[in-house]
Amino acid sequence: MPTPRRIDLRILLVRFTSHPIFVRCADEIHIFAETIGGELEPPNCTQPLPSTCLVDSPFHHCEVTMKAIVIDHFGPGLDSLVIKDLPQPVPENGDVLIQIKAFGVNHAEMHMRRGEWPEAAYVSGIECVGIVAACPGGEFPIGAKVAAAMGGLGRTRNGSYAEYTCAPAGNVAGIDAPLSWAELAAIPESYTTAWTALFRNLELKAGEMLVIRGATSALGKAALNLAVTAGAKVIATSRDPVRFQALLDAGAVKVEREGPDLASRLPEAGAKQVDKVLNLVGNSALLDSIKIPRRGGKVCQAGWLGSLAPVKDFDPMTQMASGVDFNLFGSWVFGEPEFPLHDVPLKSIAADVAASKFEAKPARVFQFEEISEAHKLMQENKANGKMVVLV
């Protein structure tokens, strides 16, 4: 038998036969393998074997723990977010194990914490950026810088509020750019959603007039940056007049106060000059948004800033404008065959941010232990842009 090889990696993918074998240990790992036949004998660990060790299998599994922020209970209080030690996830074929460096904080996670979302995992978080720690299917090389968004993260599988997460390979994309982890974390969810809503659902083109409702949100700012860069004429809305100048500085041609009567107050709506509307306010602004565009124009709803309450007594025949197209985009569909994450040019978006073509830095950066403070600001509508958490 050959001399044992000392390995300092916490996670190791070893291929002795045609199938991958994962060896995980909290301390140094010793691997013994016969050179002929490729059989793997259990390694020696400085820690005792756990009772769950699969001694009759070709690998030995010593559980590694990680820090994670869990939803201890549902409710409006911030005490429901608790930091605990959990087992580090083990990727299956088709998964990518990501060592998380930073993650964005989203409104959806606030609703999940409160118990207002249809689905919520024990570990919240729908997006992250980090380094590939393992990838059984070989879709990404170990050590690659990547972003992950949706694919059940935080909903049907444990999400990104942790040191590690497993994401479906179809919901992972390379995002190598000369930006800090905090800057990279401000991109995935906001920009993938904004890009898809603008250029797939609305089919926005240069020279068109676009109204963005809720433009000072993280998603709204991303949409404004992308639309202006694409040559659209953007009318942005905000409830706070203090934020009007920032929207103008970002390239909006006009800023209006957000409210339920926007269609009647906006001269461009009355003159039927508006081509497209991106409604991020949600159901409370849906019927008013449909009144804004010209015949042949489009409305896309891609946010719920106003609340999750449904539209009451909705009658499409009498309340929808004739000749106006209405559609929805929910980012939870990313990873499905019709909505692959790689459809979004994340690498070029990150490169544009690095080249200062537009401002996309996070509004606030928090440490892992400060997650409750981030949720508090979001709950009070004081985020003023994308908030990110370093891991």
Short mmCIF file of C-alpha atoms in Angstrom, two decimals:
data_model
loop_
_atom_site.label_atom_id
_atom_site.label_comp_id
_atom_site.label_asym_id
_atom_site.label_seq_id
_atom_site.Cartn_x
_atom_site.Cartn_y
_atom_site.Cartn_z
CA MET A 1 0.00 0.00 0.00
CA PRO A 2 1.39 3.45 -0.88
CA THR A 3 2.38 6.00 1.73
CA PRO A 4 -0.61 8.06 2.96
CA ARG A 5 -1.00 11.46 1.31
CA ARG A 6 -1.76 14.36 3.70
CA ILE A 7 -4.51 16.67 2.48
CA ASP A 8 -5.46 19.94 4.11
CA LEU A 9 -8.63 20.60 2.08
CA ARG A 10 -11.90 20.42 4.01
CA ILE A 11 -13.68 19.16 0.92
CA LEU A 12 -12.07 16.83 -1.60
CA LEU A 13 -13.40 15.26 -4.75
CA VAL A 14 -11.42 12.10 -5.52
CA ARG A 15 -11.92 10.00 -8.62
CA PHE A 16 -10.58 6.48 -8.07
CA THR A 17 -13.18 4.79 -10.26
CA SER A 18 -15.81 5.97 -12.72
CA HIS A 19 -17.84 7.64 -10.00
CA PRO A 20 -16.93 10.59 -7.74
CA ILE A 21 -16.26 10.00 -4.08
CA PHE A 22 -16.58 12.76 -1.51
CA VAL A 23 -14.40 12.66 1.56
CA ARG A 24 -15.23 15.24 4.21
CA CYS A 25 -13.50 15.78 7.52
CA ALA A 26 -13.16 18.68 9.93
CA ASP A 27 -9.44 18.01 10.33
CA GLU A 28 -6.61 16.77 8.09
CA ILE A 29 -7.55 13.78 5.97
CA HIS A 30 -5.46 10.73 5.20
CA ILE A 31 -6.48 8.75 2.14
CA PHE A 32 -5.29 5.21 1.47
CA ALA A 33 -5.90 3.77 -1.96
CA GLU A 34 -4.66 0.72 -3.71
CA THR A 35 -2.97 1.52 -6.97
CA ILE A 36 -4.61 -1.48 -8.61
CA GLY A 37 -8.38 -1.78 -8.67
CA GLY A 38 -8.95 1.75 -7.42
CA GLU A 39 -10.56 0.71 -4.14
CA LEU A 40 -10.71 3.30 -1.40
CA GLU A 41 -10.13 2.31 2.20
CA PRO A 42 -11.51 4.46 5.03
CA PRO A 43 -9.15 7.33 5.92
CA ASN A 44 -7.86 7.99 9.39
CA CYS A 45 -9.22 11.11 11.04
CA THR A 46 -8.00 12.87 14.14
CA GLN A 47 -11.63 13.09 15.26
CA PRO A 48 -13.59 9.94 16.23
CA LEU A 49 -15.88 8.33 13.68
CA PRO A 50 -19.46 9.57 14.00
CA SER A 51 -22.26 7.07 14.42
CA THR A 52 -23.49 7.96 10.94
CA CYS A 53 -20.22 6.87 9.29
CA LEU A 54 -20.92 4.66 6.28
CA VAL A 55 -18.34 1.98 7.08
CA ASP A 56 -19.67 -0.43 4.46
CA SER A 57 -19.40 2.10 1.64
CA PRO A 58 -16.32 3.11 -0.39
CA PHE A 59 -16.02 6.35 1.53
CA HIS A 60 -15.85 7.60 5.07
CA HIS A 61 -17.95 10.63 5.97
CA CYS A 62 -17.00 12.80 8.94
CA GLU A 63 -19.60 15.53 9.37
CA VAL A 64 -18.46 19.10 8.90
CA THR A 65 -20.52 21.91 10.35
CA MET A 66 -21.01 25.48 9.15
CA LYS A 67 -22.57 28.68 10.42
CA ALA A 68 -26.05 29.40 9.07
CA ILE A 69 -28.81 31.92 9.73
CA VAL A 70 -32.04 29.97 10.19
CA ILE A 71 -35.70 30.92 10.49
CA ASP A 72 -36.26 29.75 14.06
CA HIS A 73 -39.97 30.61 13.86
CA PHE A 74 -42.28 32.64 11.64
CA GLY A 75 -43.37 36.08 12.71
CA PRO A 76 -42.88 39.83 12.29
CA GLY A 77 -40.15 40.01 14.92
CA LEU A 78 -36.46 40.08 14.02
CA ASP A 79 -35.71 37.47 16.70
CA SER A 80 -36.83 34.76 14.29
CA LEU A 81 -33.42 34.92 12.54
CA VAL A 82 -30.94 32.86 14.58
CA ILE A 83 -27.34 31.83 13.85
CA LYS A 84 -26.77 28.10 14.34
CA ASP A 85 -24.27 25.38 13.46
CA LEU A 86 -25.65 23.06 10.79
CA PRO A 87 -24.16 20.19 8.78
CA GLN A 88 -22.40 21.43 5.68
CA PRO A 89 -24.43 20.34 2.63
CA VAL A 90 -23.19 17.57 0.36
CA PRO A 91 -23.79 18.16 -3.36
CA GLU A 92 -25.44 15.58 -5.55
CA ASN A 93 -24.91 15.19 -9.28
CA GLY A 94 -26.24 18.36 -10.91
CA ASP A 95 -25.52 20.49 -7.84
CA VAL A 96 -22.77 23.02 -7.20
CA LEU A 97 -21.44 23.39 -3.66
CA ILE A 98 -20.59 27.06 -3.15
CA GLN A 99 -18.45 28.53 -0.41
CA ILE A 100 -20.40 31.73 0.08
CA LYS A 101 -18.51 35.00 0.30
CA ALA A 102 -21.49 37.37 0.31
CA PHE A 103 -25.23 37.42 -0.35
CA GLY A 104 -27.87 40.01 -1.12
CA VAL A 105 -30.88 40.69 1.10
CA ASN A 106 -34.26 40.66 -0.64
CA HIS A 107 -37.89 41.52 0.10
CA ALA A 108 -38.86 37.91 -0.57
CA GLU A 109 -36.73 36.81 2.40
CA MET A 110 -38.53 39.27 4.65
CA HIS A 111 -41.87 37.74 3.64
CA MET A 112 -40.43 34.25 4.17
CA ARG A 113 -39.29 35.18 7.67
CA ARG A 114 -42.78 36.43 8.48
CA GLY A 115 -44.43 33.27 7.14
CA GLU A 116 -46.13 35.22 4.33
CA TRP A 117 -44.49 33.33 1.44
CA PRO A 118 -45.94 30.06 0.11
CA GLU A 119 -42.60 28.30 0.60
CA ALA A 120 -39.75 28.95 3.02
CA ALA A 121 -36.71 26.82 3.81
CA TYR A 122 -35.08 26.57 7.24
CA VAL A 123 -32.10 28.53 5.87
CA SER A 124 -33.29 31.56 3.94
CA GLY A 125 -31.53 33.40 1.11
CA ILE A 126 -32.27 33.31 -2.63
CA GLU A 127 -28.91 34.48 -4.03
CA CYS A 128 -25.18 34.54 -3.33
CA VAL A 129 -21.71 34.91 -4.77
CA GLY A 130 -18.76 32.75 -3.85
CA ILE A 131 -16.32 30.05 -4.88
CA VAL A 132 -17.09 26.60 -6.22
CA ALA A 133 -16.08 24.11 -3.53
CA ALA A 134 -17.33 20.98 -5.28
CA CYS A 135 -19.18 20.13 -8.47
CA PRO A 136 -19.88 16.42 -9.02
CA GLY A 137 -21.08 16.89 -12.60
CA GLY A 138 -18.13 19.01 -13.65
CA GLU A 139 -20.22 21.94 -14.85
CA PHE A 140 -17.89 24.39 -13.08
CA PRO A 141 -14.22 24.06 -12.10
CA ILE A 142 -13.30 23.99 -8.42
CA GLY A 143 -12.32 27.47 -7.28
CA ALA A 144 -14.34 29.34 -9.93
CA LYS A 145 -16.00 32.61 -8.88
CA VAL A 146 -19.74 32.22 -9.38
CA ALA A 147 -23.13 33.70 -8.64
CA ALA A 148 -26.25 31.70 -7.80
CA ALA A 149 -29.86 32.81 -7.82
CA MET A 150 -33.14 31.03 -7.15
CA GLY A 151 -33.44 27.37 -8.18
CA GLY A 152 -35.35 26.76 -4.96
CA LEU A 153 -32.73 28.48 -2.78
CA GLY A 154 -34.41 29.68 0.39
CA ARG A 155 -37.71 28.17 -0.73
CA THR A 156 -37.56 24.43 -1.34
CA ARG A 157 -33.91 23.91 -0.37
CA ASN A 158 -31.69 25.60 2.20
CA GLY A 159 -30.50 28.93 0.86
CA SER A 160 -27.65 31.38 0.99
CA TYR A 161 -27.78 32.69 4.56
CA ALA A 162 -24.88 30.38 5.39
CA GLU A 163 -21.20 29.64 4.85
CA TYR A 164 -22.03 27.03 2.19
CA THR A 165 -24.99 26.17 0.00
CA CYS A 166 -25.84 23.69 -2.75
CA ALA A 167 -27.45 25.24 -5.83
CA PRO A 168 -28.62 23.55 -9.03
CA ALA A 169 -25.96 23.93 -11.73
CA GLY A 170 -28.57 25.57 -13.98
CA ASN A 171 -28.92 28.37 -11.43
CA VAL A 172 -25.21 29.10 -11.21
CA ALA A 173 -23.24 31.40 -13.52
CA GLY A 174 -19.65 32.59 -13.68
CA ILE A 175 -19.19 36.17 -12.51
CA ASP A 176 -15.45 36.77 -12.55
CA ALA A 177 -14.87 40.53 -12.50
CA PRO A 178 -12.45 42.87 -10.68
CA LEU A 179 -15.00 43.74 -8.01
CA SER A 180 -15.15 43.11 -4.28
CA TRP A 181 -17.37 40.35 -2.97
CA ALA A 182 -19.78 42.97 -1.61
CA GLU A 183 -20.01 44.62 -5.04
CA LEU A 184 -20.53 41.29 -6.78
CA ALA A 185 -23.25 40.34 -4.30
CA ALA A 186 -25.29 43.38 -5.34
CA ILE A 187 -25.69 41.98 -8.86
CA PRO A 188 -27.25 38.48 -9.15
CA GLU A 189 -30.92 38.66 -8.18
CA SER A 190 -31.54 42.32 -9.00
CA TYR A 191 -29.82 42.35 -12.37
CA THR A 192 -30.97 38.94 -13.60
CA THR A 193 -34.57 39.87 -12.80
CA ALA A 194 -34.30 43.39 -14.24
CA TRP A 195 -32.58 42.22 -17.43
CA THR A 196 -35.14 39.49 -18.08
CA ALA A 197 -38.13 41.75 -17.39
CA LEU A 198 -36.76 44.51 -19.62
CA PHE A 199 -35.31 42.63 -22.57
CA ARG A 200 -37.31 39.40 -22.63
CA ASN A 201 -40.75 40.28 -21.28
CA LEU A 202 -40.94 43.94 -22.37
CA GLU A 203 -38.58 43.58 -25.34
CA LEU A 204 -37.28 47.08 -24.62
CA LYS A 205 -35.50 48.90 -27.46
CA ALA A 206 -33.40 52.03 -27.75
CA GLY A 207 -35.46 55.21 -28.05
CA GLU A 208 -38.57 53.79 -26.36
CA MET A 209 -40.17 55.54 -23.38
CA LEU A 210 -40.25 53.37 -20.28
CA VAL A 211 -41.89 54.02 -16.92
CA ILE A 212 -40.27 52.25 -13.95
CA ARG A 213 -42.52 52.22 -10.89
CA GLY A 214 -40.54 51.75 -7.68
CA ALA A 215 -37.24 52.87 -9.18
CA THR A 216 -35.40 53.48 -5.90
CA SER A 217 -35.60 49.83 -4.86
CA ALA A 218 -32.61 47.58 -5.55
CA LEU A 219 -34.46 46.02 -8.48
CA GLY A 220 -35.62 49.45 -9.68
CA LYS A 221 -32.10 50.86 -9.67
CA ALA A 222 -30.84 47.84 -11.61
CA ALA A 223 -33.62 48.28 -14.18
CA LEU A 224 -32.87 52.00 -14.49
CA ASN A 225 -29.17 51.35 -15.09
CA LEU A 226 -29.83 48.69 -17.72
CA ALA A 227 -32.56 50.66 -19.50
CA VAL A 228 -30.56 53.88 -19.69
CA THR A 229 -27.51 51.99 -20.94
CA ALA A 230 -29.72 50.44 -23.63
CA GLY A 231 -30.80 53.90 -24.83
CA ALA A 232 -34.35 54.01 -23.44
CA LYS A 233 -35.97 57.21 -22.18
CA VAL A 234 -36.90 56.42 -18.58
CA ILE A 235 -39.51 58.05 -16.38
CA ALA A 236 -38.83 56.84 -12.84
CA THR A 237 -41.11 56.95 -9.81
CA SER A 238 -40.45 57.12 -6.09
CA ARG A 239 -42.57 57.86 -3.03
CA ASP A 240 -39.76 59.95 -1.52
CA PRO A 241 -38.98 63.33 -3.15
CA VAL A 242 -35.57 63.29 -1.43
CA ARG A 243 -34.57 60.49 -3.81
CA PHE A 244 -35.66 62.22 -7.03
CA GLN A 245 -32.28 63.78 -7.79
CA ALA A 246 -30.47 60.47 -7.46
CA LEU A 247 -32.76 58.99 -10.10
CA LEU A 248 -32.10 61.93 -12.42
CA ASP A 249 -28.37 61.55 -11.83
CA ALA A 250 -28.67 57.89 -12.81
CA GLY A 251 -30.11 58.86 -16.19
CA ALA A 252 -33.88 59.16 -15.78
CA VAL A 253 -35.32 61.89 -18.03
CA LYS A 254 -38.07 62.60 -15.52
CA VAL A 255 -39.12 61.60 -12.00
CA GLU A 256 -42.69 61.40 -10.71
CA ARG A 257 -44.09 60.77 -7.26
CA GLU A 258 -45.27 57.18 -6.96
CA GLY A 259 -48.96 56.82 -6.15
CA PRO A 260 -52.14 55.00 -7.17
CA ASP A 261 -53.20 57.80 -9.54
CA LEU A 262 -49.99 57.99 -11.59
CA ALA A 263 -51.76 57.36 -14.92
CA SER A 264 -53.95 60.45 -14.47
CA ARG A 265 -51.04 62.66 -13.35
CA LEU A 266 -48.54 61.66 -16.03
CA PRO A 267 -48.91 63.82 -19.18
CA GLU A 268 -47.04 61.25 -21.27
CA ALA A 269 -49.69 58.69 -20.33
CA GLY A 270 -52.51 60.96 -21.41
CA ALA A 271 -50.74 61.63 -24.69
CA LYS A 272 -50.14 57.90 -25.16
CA GLN A 273 -46.39 58.43 -25.53
CA VAL A 274 -45.31 55.67 -23.14
CA ASP A 275 -44.20 52.43 -24.80
CA LYS A 276 -43.47 50.18 -21.83
CA VAL A 277 -44.12 50.04 -18.07
CA LEU A 278 -42.14 48.05 -15.52
CA ASN A 279 -44.29 47.76 -12.40
CA LEU A 280 -42.25 46.86 -9.32
CA VAL A 281 -44.81 48.21 -6.86
CA GLY A 282 -47.02 45.20 -7.45
CA ASN A 283 -50.72 44.46 -7.35
CA SER A 284 -51.67 47.78 -5.77
CA ALA A 285 -50.39 49.58 -8.89
CA LEU A 286 -51.42 46.98 -11.48
CA LEU A 287 -54.68 48.47 -12.77
CA ASP A 288 -53.22 51.98 -12.84
CA SER A 289 -50.13 50.73 -14.71
CA ILE A 290 -52.24 49.14 -17.43
CA LYS A 291 -53.72 52.58 -18.23
CA ILE A 292 -50.34 54.18 -18.94
CA PRO A 293 -48.93 52.75 -22.22
CA ARG A 294 -50.06 53.44 -25.75
CA ARG A 295 -51.92 50.92 -27.86
CA GLY A 296 -49.49 48.12 -28.60
CA GLY A 297 -47.49 48.95 -25.49
CA LYS A 298 -46.53 46.50 -22.76
CA VAL A 299 -46.69 46.24 -18.99
CA CYS A 300 -44.53 43.82 -17.01
CA GLN A 301 -45.04 43.27 -13.30
CA ALA A 302 -41.93 41.94 -11.59
CA GLY A 303 -42.14 43.09 -7.98
CA TRP A 304 -44.35 43.35 -4.92
CA LEU A 305 -43.04 46.39 -3.06
CA GLY A 306 -46.56 47.53 -2.22
CA SER A 307 -47.60 44.25 -0.52
CA LEU A 308 -48.61 40.73 -1.45
CA ALA A 309 -52.34 41.49 -1.28
CA PRO A 310 -54.19 40.37 -4.43
CA VAL A 311 -56.17 42.65 -6.72
CA LYS A 312 -59.76 42.58 -5.50
CA ASP A 313 -62.63 42.00 -7.91
CA PHE A 314 -60.35 42.08 -10.94
CA ASP A 315 -62.38 42.14 -14.17
CA PRO A 316 -60.06 42.02 -17.23
CA MET A 317 -62.80 42.81 -19.72
CA THR A 318 -63.66 46.15 -18.14
CA GLN A 319 -60.46 47.10 -16.32
CA MET A 320 -57.71 46.28 -18.82
CA ALA A 321 -56.89 48.71 -21.63
CA SER A 322 -57.58 47.34 -25.09
CA GLY A 323 -54.48 46.64 -27.15
CA VAL A 324 -52.08 46.71 -24.18
CA ASP A 325 -50.06 43.58 -23.41
CA PHE A 326 -49.62 42.57 -19.77
CA ASN A 327 -47.22 39.93 -18.45
CA LEU A 328 -45.47 38.85 -15.27
CA PHE A 329 -41.98 37.80 -14.36
CA GLY A 330 -41.11 35.97 -11.15
CA SER A 331 -37.44 35.16 -10.69
CA TRP A 332 -38.25 31.81 -9.06
CA VAL A 333 -38.53 30.41 -12.60
CA PHE A 334 -34.78 30.83 -13.19
CA GLY A 335 -33.27 27.45 -13.89
CA GLU A 336 -36.31 26.09 -15.72
CA PRO A 337 -35.73 25.15 -19.39
CA GLU A 338 -37.45 28.29 -20.68
CA PHE A 339 -35.60 30.56 -18.23
CA PRO A 340 -31.95 29.45 -17.97
CA LEU A 341 -29.82 31.71 -15.84
CA HIS A 342 -27.11 31.73 -18.51
CA ASP A 343 -29.57 33.61 -20.75
CA VAL A 344 -28.67 36.70 -18.70
CA PRO A 345 -25.29 38.25 -19.59
CA LEU A 346 -24.08 38.40 -15.99
CA LYS A 347 -20.41 38.53 -16.95
CA SER A 348 -20.90 41.56 -19.19
CA ILE A 349 -23.10 43.26 -16.59
CA ALA A 350 -20.38 42.75 -13.96
CA ALA A 351 -17.80 44.03 -16.44
CA ASP A 352 -19.91 47.17 -17.03
CA VAL A 353 -20.09 47.73 -13.28
CA ALA A 354 -16.31 47.30 -12.99
CA ALA A 355 -15.84 49.76 -15.87
CA SER A 356 -18.08 52.30 -14.05
CA LYS A 357 -20.59 52.41 -16.90
CA PHE A 358 -23.21 52.70 -14.18
CA GLU A 359 -23.34 52.76 -10.40
CA ALA A 360 -24.25 49.40 -8.87
CA LYS A 361 -22.52 49.43 -5.51
CA PRO A 362 -24.49 48.11 -2.51
CA ALA A 363 -26.33 50.70 -0.45
CA ARG A 364 -25.27 49.01 2.80
CA VAL A 365 -22.84 46.21 3.68
CA PHE A 366 -23.41 44.13 6.82
CA GLN A 367 -21.47 41.45 8.63
CA PHE A 368 -22.97 37.97 9.03
CA GLU A 369 -23.97 38.66 12.63
CA GLU A 370 -25.84 41.83 11.58
CA ILE A 371 -28.54 40.13 9.51
CA SER A 372 -31.32 41.35 11.83
CA GLU A 373 -30.26 44.96 11.29
CA ALA A 374 -30.46 44.47 7.52
CA HIS A 375 -33.97 43.03 7.82
CA LYS A 376 -34.96 45.87 10.12
CA LEU A 377 -33.99 48.48 7.52
CA MET A 378 -35.83 46.59 4.79
CA GLN A 379 -38.91 46.25 6.96
CA GLU A 380 -38.86 50.01 7.57
CA ASN A 381 -38.36 50.77 3.84
CA LYS A 382 -35.01 52.39 4.61
CA ALA A 383 -32.76 50.18 2.50
CA ASN A 384 -32.45 52.75 -0.31
CA GLY A 385 -30.95 50.15 -2.65
CA LYS A 386 -29.28 46.80 -2.44
CA MET A 387 -28.10 45.56 0.92
CA VAL A 388 -25.53 42.78 1.10
CA VAL A 389 -24.07 40.61 3.85
CA LEU A 390 -20.46 39.42 3.96
CA VAL A 391 -19.85 35.84 5.09
#
